[in-house]
Amino acid sequence: MNLLESLGQYTTVVADTGDIEAIAQHRPQDATTNPSLLYHAAQMPAYRHLVEEATEIASDHGGTHDCMAEEFIDRLFVLFGCEILKVVPGRVSTEVAASLSFDTPATVVKARKLISLYEKRGISRDRILIKIASTWEGIKAAELLESEGIHCNLTLVFSFAQAVACAQAGVTLISPFVGRIYDWYKKEHGGAEPADQDPGIASVTRIYNYYKKFGYKTQVMGASFRNVNQIVRLAGCDLLTISPELLDQLEKTAGVVERRMDPIKALASKEERLFLDEKTFRWMHNEDAMATEKLAEGIRKFNSDAHHLQEFALSQVAEKVG
């Protein structure tokens, strides 16, 4: 048995890529995408037909070049999502633009549009996770969307406050960023953190135990891994989204993974149940310097990645309509 097979006994494995061939190779349950991943995938000759189809639809849609570029991006996300769903049995995460991270109504409108585009292609909303940054505004949007049967993946989770608020909102799953938390503490402390004191692992473990202790349905999907050790130390977590490079390493390494996270053991957690209103959430999140910095940085980075995709979209549309 290899480490990937062993991990799969306890945890749902998710592929973190827009490369459909890589997804098919590793046979994960689900897949996640973002603008950066799709931008790179869209450059590959294998997916040129999807780019051309999105360009055709966007040019037919008309309007200004910016409007057509936005339409191109929405269509490209959905076209890639549909292709990914042909090779995974579960769900695909499709991202709402990071520029909407502080706009609840606009996030809701965009999510509804993406779901509508999927449904017009015969894809059930049960197979789609709308990926939203876990700001207060994003969490409120997700709460409304979940009430409509639109399932959400709240991303860029760095603080316990974010995790608590997401559970209160009844979101389907959250994505705590293990590697980015580790990076911050490594930089802060001027060197690598010991493997058994990894702050990213500690953060996910605390959230997992809190959710299981108090019976929240929200699932925890660890994300943003720097190495295989971080992954195996979270064996038992509901889901883990893993890059193709690390999936390769897990698959090529013989061995058995020990279960580290267990819902029964979580009952012994000393955490007390919290109920957060907006003021309490903002203060509690603000008190976590790492989380405050990494959430802001993450939104900026996702937005920058989206700009690259938008520039690509504008070039495709301009070429098409002249």
mmCIF file of C-alpha atoms in Angstrom, residues 21 38 51 64 70 76 89 111 154 174 209 222 238 261 270 274 309:
data_model
loop_
_atom_site.group_PDB
_atom_site.id
_atom_site.type_symbol
_atom_site.label_atom_id
_atom_site.label_comp_id
_atom_site.label_asym_id
_atom_site.label_seq_id
_atom_site.Cartn_x
_atom_site.Cartn_y
_atom_site.Cartn_z
ATOM 1 C CA GLU A 21 -5.260 15.002 -17.072
ATOM 2 C CA LEU A 38 -7.270 27.923 -14.653
ATOM 3 C CA VAL A 51 -10.936 28.625 -24.352
ATOM 4 C CA THR A 64 -18.048 46.282 -23.585
ATOM 5 C CA GLU A 70 -16.178 38.816 -17.284
ATOM 6 C CA LEU A 76 -14.361 29.233 -18.684
ATOM 7 C CA PRO A 89 -17.159 11.198 -8.917
ATOM 8 C CA ALA A 111 -22.828 32.423 -7.117
ATOM 9 C CA LEU A 154 -15.237 29.057 2.439
ATOM 10 C CA ILE A 174 -14.088 25.338 4.936
ATOM 11 C CA ASN A 209 -12.061 19.031 17.182
ATOM 12 C CA GLY A 222 -7.075 21.174 4.875
ATOM 13 C CA ASP A 238 -12.738 15.258 6.516
ATOM 14 C CA MET A 261 -7.823 13.079 13.655
ATOM 15 C CA LYS A 270 -11.507 21.528 26.090
ATOM 16 C CA LEU A 274 -18.758 30.261 20.934
ATOM 17 C CA LEU A 309 -6.979 35.636 -16.195
#
